[in-house]
Coordinates of C-alpha atoms in Angstrom, one line a residue:
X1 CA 105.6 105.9 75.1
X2 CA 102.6 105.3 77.5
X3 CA 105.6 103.3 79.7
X4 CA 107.6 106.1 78.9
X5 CA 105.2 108.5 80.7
X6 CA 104.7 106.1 84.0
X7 CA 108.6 106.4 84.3
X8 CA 108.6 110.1 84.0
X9 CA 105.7 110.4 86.6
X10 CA 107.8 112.0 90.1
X11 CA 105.8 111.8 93.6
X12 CA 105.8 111.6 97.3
X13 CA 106.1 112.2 101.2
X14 CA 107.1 111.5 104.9
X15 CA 106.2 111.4 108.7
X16 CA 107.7 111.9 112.1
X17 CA 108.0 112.8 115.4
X18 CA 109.8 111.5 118.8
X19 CA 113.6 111.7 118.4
X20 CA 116.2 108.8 116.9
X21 CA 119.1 107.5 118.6
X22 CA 122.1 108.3 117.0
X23 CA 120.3 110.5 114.0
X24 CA 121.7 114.2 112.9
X25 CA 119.0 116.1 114.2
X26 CA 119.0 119.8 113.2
X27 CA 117.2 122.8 113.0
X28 CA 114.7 124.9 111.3
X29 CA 117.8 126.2 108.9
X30 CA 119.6 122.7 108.7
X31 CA 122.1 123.3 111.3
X32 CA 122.5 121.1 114.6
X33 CA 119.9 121.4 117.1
X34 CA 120.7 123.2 120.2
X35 CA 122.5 121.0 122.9
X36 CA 122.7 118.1 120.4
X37 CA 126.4 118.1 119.6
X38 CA 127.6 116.8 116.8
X39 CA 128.6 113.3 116.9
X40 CA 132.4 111.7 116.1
X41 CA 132.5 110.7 111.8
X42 CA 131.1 107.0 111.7
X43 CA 132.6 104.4 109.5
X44 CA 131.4 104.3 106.4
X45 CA 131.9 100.6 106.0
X46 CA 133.3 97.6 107.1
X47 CA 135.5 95.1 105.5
X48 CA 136.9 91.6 106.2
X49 CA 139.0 89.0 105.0
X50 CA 136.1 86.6 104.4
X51 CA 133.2 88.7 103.8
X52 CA 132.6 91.7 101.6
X53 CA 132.3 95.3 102.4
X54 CA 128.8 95.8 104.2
X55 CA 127.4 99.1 105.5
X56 CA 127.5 100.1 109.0
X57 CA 124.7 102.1 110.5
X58 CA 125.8 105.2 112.3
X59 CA 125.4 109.1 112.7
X60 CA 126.6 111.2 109.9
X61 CA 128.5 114.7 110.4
X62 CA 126.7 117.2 108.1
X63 CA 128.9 120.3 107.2
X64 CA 127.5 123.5 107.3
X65 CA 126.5 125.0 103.6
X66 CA 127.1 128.3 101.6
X67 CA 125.1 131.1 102.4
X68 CA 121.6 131.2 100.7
X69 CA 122.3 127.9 100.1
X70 CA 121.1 123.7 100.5
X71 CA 121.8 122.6 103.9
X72 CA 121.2 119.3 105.5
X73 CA 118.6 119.0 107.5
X74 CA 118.4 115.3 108.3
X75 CA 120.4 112.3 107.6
X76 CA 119.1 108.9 108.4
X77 CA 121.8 106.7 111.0
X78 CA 120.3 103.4 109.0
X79 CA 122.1 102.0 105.4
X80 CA 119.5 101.1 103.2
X81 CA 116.6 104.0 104.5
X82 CA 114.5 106.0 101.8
X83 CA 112.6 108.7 102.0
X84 CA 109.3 108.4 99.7
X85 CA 107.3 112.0 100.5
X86 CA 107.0 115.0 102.5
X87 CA 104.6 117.4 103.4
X88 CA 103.9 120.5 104.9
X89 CA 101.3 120.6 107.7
X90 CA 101.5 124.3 108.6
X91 CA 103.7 127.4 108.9
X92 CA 106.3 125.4 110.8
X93 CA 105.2 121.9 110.8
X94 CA 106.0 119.2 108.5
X95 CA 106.3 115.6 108.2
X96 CA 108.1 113.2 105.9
X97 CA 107.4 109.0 105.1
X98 CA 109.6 106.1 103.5
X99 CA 111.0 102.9 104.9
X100 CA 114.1 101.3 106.7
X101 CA 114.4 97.9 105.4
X102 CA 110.5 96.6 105.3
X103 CA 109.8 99.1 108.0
X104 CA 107.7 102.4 108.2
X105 CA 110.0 105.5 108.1
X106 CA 108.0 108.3 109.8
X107 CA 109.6 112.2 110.6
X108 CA 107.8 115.0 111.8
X109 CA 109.2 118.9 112.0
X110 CA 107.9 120.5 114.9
X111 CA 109.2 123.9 113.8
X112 CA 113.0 123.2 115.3
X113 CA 114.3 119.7 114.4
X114 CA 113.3 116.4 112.0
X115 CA 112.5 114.0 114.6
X116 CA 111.3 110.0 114.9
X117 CA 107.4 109.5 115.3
X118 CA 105.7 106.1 116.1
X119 CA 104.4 105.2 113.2
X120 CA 100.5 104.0 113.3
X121 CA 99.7 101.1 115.4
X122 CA 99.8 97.6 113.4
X123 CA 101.6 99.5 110.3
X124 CA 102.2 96.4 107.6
X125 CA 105.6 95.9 106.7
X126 CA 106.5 98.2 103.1
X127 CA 107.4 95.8 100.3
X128 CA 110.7 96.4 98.8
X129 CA 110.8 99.1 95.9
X130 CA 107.1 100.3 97.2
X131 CA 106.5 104.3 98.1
X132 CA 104.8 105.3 100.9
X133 CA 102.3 108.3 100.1
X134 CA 101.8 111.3 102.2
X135 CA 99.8 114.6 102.2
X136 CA 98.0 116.6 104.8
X137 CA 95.9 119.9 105.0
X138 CA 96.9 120.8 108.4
X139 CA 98.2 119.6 111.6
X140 CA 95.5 117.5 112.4
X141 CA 94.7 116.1 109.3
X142 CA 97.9 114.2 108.4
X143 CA 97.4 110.8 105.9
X144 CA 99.9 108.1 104.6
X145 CA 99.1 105.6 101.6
X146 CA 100.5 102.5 102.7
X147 CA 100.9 99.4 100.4
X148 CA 98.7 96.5 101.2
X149 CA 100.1 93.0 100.0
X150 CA 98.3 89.8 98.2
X151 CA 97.9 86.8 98.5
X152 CA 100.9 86.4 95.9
X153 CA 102.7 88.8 98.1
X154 CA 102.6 91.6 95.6
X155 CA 101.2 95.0 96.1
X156 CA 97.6 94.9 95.1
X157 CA 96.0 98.0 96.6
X158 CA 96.4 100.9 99.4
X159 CA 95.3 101.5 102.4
X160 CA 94.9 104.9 104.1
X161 CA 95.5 105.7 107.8
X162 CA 95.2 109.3 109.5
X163 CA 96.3 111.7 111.7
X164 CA 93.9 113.7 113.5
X165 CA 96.6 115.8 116.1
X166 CA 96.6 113.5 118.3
X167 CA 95.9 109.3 116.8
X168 CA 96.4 107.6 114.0
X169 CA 93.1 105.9 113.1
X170 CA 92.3 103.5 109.7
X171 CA 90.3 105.1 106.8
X172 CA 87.8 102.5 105.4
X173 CA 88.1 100.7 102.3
X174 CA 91.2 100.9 100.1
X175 CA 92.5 102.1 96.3
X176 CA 92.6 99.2 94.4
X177 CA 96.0 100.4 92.6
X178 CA 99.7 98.8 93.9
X179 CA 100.4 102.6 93.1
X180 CA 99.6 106.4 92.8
X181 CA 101.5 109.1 90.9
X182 CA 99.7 112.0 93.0
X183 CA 97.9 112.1 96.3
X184 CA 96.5 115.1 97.6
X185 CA 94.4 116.0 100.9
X186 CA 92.5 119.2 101.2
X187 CA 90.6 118.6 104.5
X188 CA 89.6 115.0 106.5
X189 CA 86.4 114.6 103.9
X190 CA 88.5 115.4 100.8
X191 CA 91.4 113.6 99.6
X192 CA 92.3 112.1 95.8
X193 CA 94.9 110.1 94.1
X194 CA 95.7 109.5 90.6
X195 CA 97.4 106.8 88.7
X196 CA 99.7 108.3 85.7
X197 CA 99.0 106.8 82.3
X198 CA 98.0 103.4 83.6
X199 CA 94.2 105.3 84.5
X200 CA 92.1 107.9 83.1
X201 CA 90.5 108.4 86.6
X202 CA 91.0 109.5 90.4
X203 CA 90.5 108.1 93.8
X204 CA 88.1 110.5 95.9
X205 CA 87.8 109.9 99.3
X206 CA 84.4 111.9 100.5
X207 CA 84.3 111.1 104.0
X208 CA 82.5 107.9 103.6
X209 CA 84.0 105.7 100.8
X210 CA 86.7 105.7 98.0
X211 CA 85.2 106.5 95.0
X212 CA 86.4 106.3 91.3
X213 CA 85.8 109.5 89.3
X214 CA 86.4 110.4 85.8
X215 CA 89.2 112.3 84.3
X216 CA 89.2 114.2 81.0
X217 CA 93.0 113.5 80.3
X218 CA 95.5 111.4 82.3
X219 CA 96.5 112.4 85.2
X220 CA 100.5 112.6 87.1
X221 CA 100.6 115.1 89.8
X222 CA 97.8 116.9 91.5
X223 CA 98.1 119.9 94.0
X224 CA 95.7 122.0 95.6
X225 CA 94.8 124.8 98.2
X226 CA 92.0 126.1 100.4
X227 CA 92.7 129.6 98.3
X228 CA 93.9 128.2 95.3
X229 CA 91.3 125.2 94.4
X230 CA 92.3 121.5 93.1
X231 CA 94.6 120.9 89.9
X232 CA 95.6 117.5 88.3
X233 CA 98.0 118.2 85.4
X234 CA 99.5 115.1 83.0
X235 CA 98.8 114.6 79.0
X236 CA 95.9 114.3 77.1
X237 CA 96.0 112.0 73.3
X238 CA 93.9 114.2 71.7
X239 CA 92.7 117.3 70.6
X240 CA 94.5 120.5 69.7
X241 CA 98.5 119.5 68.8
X242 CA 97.9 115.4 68.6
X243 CA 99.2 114.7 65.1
X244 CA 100.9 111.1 64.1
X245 CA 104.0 112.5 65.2
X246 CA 102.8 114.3 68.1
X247 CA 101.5 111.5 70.0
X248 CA 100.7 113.4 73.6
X249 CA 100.1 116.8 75.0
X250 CA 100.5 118.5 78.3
X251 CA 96.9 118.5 80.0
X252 CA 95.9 120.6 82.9
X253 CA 92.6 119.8 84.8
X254 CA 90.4 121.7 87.5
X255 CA 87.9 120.3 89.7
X256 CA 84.9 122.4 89.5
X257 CA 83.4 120.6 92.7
X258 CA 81.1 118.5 90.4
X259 CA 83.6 117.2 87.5
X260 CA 87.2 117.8 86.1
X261 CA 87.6 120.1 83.2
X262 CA 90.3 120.4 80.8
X263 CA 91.8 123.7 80.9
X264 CA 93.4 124.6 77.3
X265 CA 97.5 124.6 77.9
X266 CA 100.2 125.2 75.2
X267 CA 100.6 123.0 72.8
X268 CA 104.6 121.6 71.3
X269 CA 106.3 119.9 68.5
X270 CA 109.2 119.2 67.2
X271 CA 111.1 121.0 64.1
X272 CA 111.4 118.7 61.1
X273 CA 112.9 116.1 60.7
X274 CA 110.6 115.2 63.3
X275 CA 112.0 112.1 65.5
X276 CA 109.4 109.4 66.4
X277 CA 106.8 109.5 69.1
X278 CA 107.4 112.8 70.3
X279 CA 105.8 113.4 73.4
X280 CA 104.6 116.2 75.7
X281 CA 103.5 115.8 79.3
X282 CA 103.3 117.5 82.6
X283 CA 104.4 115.4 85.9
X284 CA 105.1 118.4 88.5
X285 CA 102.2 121.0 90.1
X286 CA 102.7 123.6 92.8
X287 CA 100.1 125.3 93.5
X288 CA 100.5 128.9 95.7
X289 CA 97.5 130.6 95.2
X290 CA 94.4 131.0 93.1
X291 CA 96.1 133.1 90.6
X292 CA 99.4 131.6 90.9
X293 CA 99.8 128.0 89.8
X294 CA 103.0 126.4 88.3
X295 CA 103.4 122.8 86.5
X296 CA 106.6 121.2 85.1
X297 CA 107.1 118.5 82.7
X298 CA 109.0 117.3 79.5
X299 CA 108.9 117.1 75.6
X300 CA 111.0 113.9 74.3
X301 CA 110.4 110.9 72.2
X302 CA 111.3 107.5 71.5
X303 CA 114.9 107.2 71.2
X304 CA 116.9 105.1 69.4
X305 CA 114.7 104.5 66.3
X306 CA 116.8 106.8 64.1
X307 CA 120.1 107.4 63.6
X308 CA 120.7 111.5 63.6
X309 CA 118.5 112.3 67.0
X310 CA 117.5 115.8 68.2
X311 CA 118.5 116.6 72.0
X312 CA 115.7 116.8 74.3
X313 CA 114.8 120.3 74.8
X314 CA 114.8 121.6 78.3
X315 CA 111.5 121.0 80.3
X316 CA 108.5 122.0 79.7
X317 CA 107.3 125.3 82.7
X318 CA 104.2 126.7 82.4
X319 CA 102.1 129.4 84.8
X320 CA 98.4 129.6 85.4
X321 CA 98.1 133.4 86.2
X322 CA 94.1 133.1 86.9
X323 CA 93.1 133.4 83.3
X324 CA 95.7 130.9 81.2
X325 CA 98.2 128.8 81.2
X326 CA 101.7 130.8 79.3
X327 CA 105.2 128.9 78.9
X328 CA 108.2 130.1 81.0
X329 CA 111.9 129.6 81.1
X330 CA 113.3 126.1 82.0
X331 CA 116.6 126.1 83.3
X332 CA 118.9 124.6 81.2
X333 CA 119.5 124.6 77.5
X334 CA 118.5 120.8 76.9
X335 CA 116.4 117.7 78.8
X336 CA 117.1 116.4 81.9
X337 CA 115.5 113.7 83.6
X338 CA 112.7 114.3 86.2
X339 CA 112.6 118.2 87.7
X340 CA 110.3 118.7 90.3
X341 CA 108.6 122.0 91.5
X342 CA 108.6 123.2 95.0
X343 CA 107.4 126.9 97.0
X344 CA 110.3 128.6 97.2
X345 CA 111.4 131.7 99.6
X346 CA 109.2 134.7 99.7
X347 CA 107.4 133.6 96.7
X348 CA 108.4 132.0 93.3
X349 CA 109.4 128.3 92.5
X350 CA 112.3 125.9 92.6
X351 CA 113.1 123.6 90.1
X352 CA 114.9 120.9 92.4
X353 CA 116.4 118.0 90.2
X354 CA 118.0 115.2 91.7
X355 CA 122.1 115.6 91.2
X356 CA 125.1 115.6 92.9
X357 CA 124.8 117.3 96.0
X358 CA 121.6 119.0 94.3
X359 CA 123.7 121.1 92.1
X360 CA 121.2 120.8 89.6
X361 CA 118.6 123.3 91.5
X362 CA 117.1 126.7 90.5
X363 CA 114.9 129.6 91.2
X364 CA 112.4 131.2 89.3
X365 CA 111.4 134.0 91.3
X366 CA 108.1 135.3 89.3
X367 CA 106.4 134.7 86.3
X368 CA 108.4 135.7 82.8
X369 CA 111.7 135.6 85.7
X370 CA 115.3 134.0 84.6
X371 CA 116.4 130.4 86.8
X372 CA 118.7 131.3 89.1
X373 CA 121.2 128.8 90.4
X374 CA 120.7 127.8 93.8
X375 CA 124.2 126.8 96.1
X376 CA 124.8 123.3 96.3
X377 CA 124.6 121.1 99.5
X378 CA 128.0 120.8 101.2
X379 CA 130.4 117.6 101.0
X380 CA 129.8 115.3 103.5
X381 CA 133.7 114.5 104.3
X382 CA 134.2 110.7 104.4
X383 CA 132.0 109.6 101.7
X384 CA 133.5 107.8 98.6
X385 CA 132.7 109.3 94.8
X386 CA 129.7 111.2 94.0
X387 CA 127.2 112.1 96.7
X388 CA 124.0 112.0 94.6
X389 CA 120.6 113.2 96.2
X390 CA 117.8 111.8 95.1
X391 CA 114.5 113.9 95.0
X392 CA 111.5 111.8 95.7
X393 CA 108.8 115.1 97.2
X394 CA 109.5 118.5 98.1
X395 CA 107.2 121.2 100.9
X396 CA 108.0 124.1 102.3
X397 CA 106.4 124.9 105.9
X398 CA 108.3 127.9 106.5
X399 CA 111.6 126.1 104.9
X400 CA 111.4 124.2 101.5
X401 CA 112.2 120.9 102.0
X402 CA 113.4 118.2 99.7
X403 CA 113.3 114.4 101.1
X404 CA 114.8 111.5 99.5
X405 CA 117.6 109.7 99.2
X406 CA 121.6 110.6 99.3
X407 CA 123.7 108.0 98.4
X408 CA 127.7 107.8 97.6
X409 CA 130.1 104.7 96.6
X410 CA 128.5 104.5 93.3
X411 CA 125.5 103.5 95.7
X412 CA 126.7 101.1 97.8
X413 CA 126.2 103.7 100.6
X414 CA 122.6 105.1 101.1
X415 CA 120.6 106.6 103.7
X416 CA 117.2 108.6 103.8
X417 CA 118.0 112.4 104.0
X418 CA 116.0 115.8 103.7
X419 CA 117.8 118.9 103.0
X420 CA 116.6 122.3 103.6
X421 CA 116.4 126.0 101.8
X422 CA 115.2 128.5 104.5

């Protein structure tokens, strides 16, 4: 179950600025950018007698969406590119992070269009399969995890770099982790990560040095405001609700500026029969204001022990309203695999799953609110099957964004993409 957990764990970010050749470049809402016009359909693929079919880099035409709707707000001109993370660095600003092949990906939003920026001076090259962290408390204080390789050639820790507005410049020392479920920077002096069950402790970054401190409970997704103070939510395995069948509970933690402290969150089980292992856990935060904090996880268990098998219930949503934690109303009348939380317009959250063409999306405009489905992104006309978004990080700066991946071809085509929900 404790694997189980680490796969449900969802995180992540991007950067950029400076524009691509032969990138869709849009706007603020997800349509073209003015005097950019929209370039001729690009093969998908090639194909040969003596060779098979291989990807062929190229701009992609982006339709234009349903009113109130997903649009497309950047797709990647390079097969293969991912998107890891993205985050908001102001009203208008945002950036996003991932790779191109063992390259750094990097995207900034200047308040009109998703454009190329240099990524940092000497930037190592991004194993295969590894994320690339981002989070930022303004415009000047933008960071990136980056994976650092040993001398086996595997990820064996992290190494930060910075934005401060106007250079990237190396933060001493590094996390000794190849990973983090949850980064988080509140200002240049102030930044933490956390591992997901592997760790029952955070990375602190104080100004000087990275420092390990402790956690009451283990720790996914963390999320935090100048107004609304520092959260780290994930499961806890013990206390109020751990029972041998009940193996793990949803945890919410605060940081008090001196020490985390568990803050008491509802508590689930199963109805009898009870299947085995059931677990509970949180893996999603937003946090909007003091009063006004939203997490997002699941309730399953080990399946395929026994033969007659509940259906996962839908996810777990909770609300911190400034005095307790109270459940709310999951879209969806059973489980689905890893929902994510972001801001949504003029208040509320989405629940942003990724799904074909993000169909699987909602909003929950208040507290004790119903989900409301959200318009899917359009069809991209060209591509082959199912055009499946995958959600790696979501921000809103103005727009909520969602960065990832889209892919089609039963995934033979993929390229790094970031839709938009103004």
């Amino acid at each position: 179950m404790r694997a189980l957990a680490s796969l449900l764990v969802a995180s992540s970010l991007l950067v950029a600025a400076g524009c691509a050749a032969g990138s869709t470049v849009t706007g603020a809402d997800g349509r073209a950018a003015s005097g950019s016009p929209s370039p001729a359909p690009a093969p998908m693929s090639t194909r040969t007698a003596q060779s098979e079919e291989v990807p062929t880099p190229g701009p992609v035409v982006t339709p234009a969406a349903s009113d109130g709707g997903w649009r497309y707000a950047y797709v990647s001109d390079q097969p293969g590119s991912r998107l890891t993370g993205v985050t908001a660095a102001g009203p208008r600003e945002a950036w996003a992070a991932g790779s191109e092949g063992d390259r750094l990906l990097l995207l900034h939003h200047d308040g009109t269009a998703w454009r190329r920026a240099d990524p940092p001076p000497s930037a190592p090259a991004v194993p295969e399969g590894a994320d690339v962290r981002i989070a930022a408390s303004g415009p000047d204080d933008v960071w990136l995890l980056l994976p650092e390789l040993g001398a086996d050639d595997q990820v064996q820790a992290l190494t930060a770099v910075r934005w401060d507005g106007s250079a990237w410049h190396r933060v001493p020392g590094r996390i000794d982790s190849p990973y983090v479920t949850g980064f988080a920077v509140l200002g240049p002096a102030d930044a933490w990560a956390v591992y997901g069950s592997g760790r029952r402790d955070a990375a602190h970054w104080d100004g000087r040095s990275w420092t390990k401190v402790p956690l009451p409970a283990y720790a996914s997704a963390l999320g935090g405001s100048g107004s609304g103070g520092l959260w780290a939510v994930g499961f806890r395995s013990s206390g109020p609700g751990v029972t041998e069948s009940e193996l793990d509970q949803p945890a919410a933690m605060r940081w008090d500026g001196r020490s985390w402290r568990l803050v008491p969150t509802p508590t689930y089980a199963f109805a009898r029969p009870k299947p085995p292992e059931g677990s509970a856990m949180l893996d999603g935060l937003v946090v909007l204001g003091e009063d006004d904090v939203w997490a997002i996880g699941v309730h399953t268990f080990n399946h395929g022990e026994v033969d007659d098998e509940p259906a996962d219930p839908p996810p777990i949503l909770l609300h911190w309203d400034g005095r307790s934690w109270s459940r709310q109303n999951a879209p969806g009348d059973r489980g689905y695999c890893c929902p994510l939380l972001a801001a949504g317009p003029a208040g509320g959250v989405l629940v942003v799953t990724g799904s074909p063409r993000l169909r699987d999306t909602w909003r929950v405009a208040a507290p004790g609110g119903s989900a409301v489905p959200l318009p899917r992104l359009p069809a991209i006309p060209g591509l082959k099957r199912t055009q499946f978004f995958k959600v790696e990080g979501s921000a809103r700066s103005g727009t909520t964004w969602a960065a990832g991946t889209l892919s089609a071809d039963g995934g033979f085509w993929s390229r790094a993409a970031i839709a938009a929900l103004p």
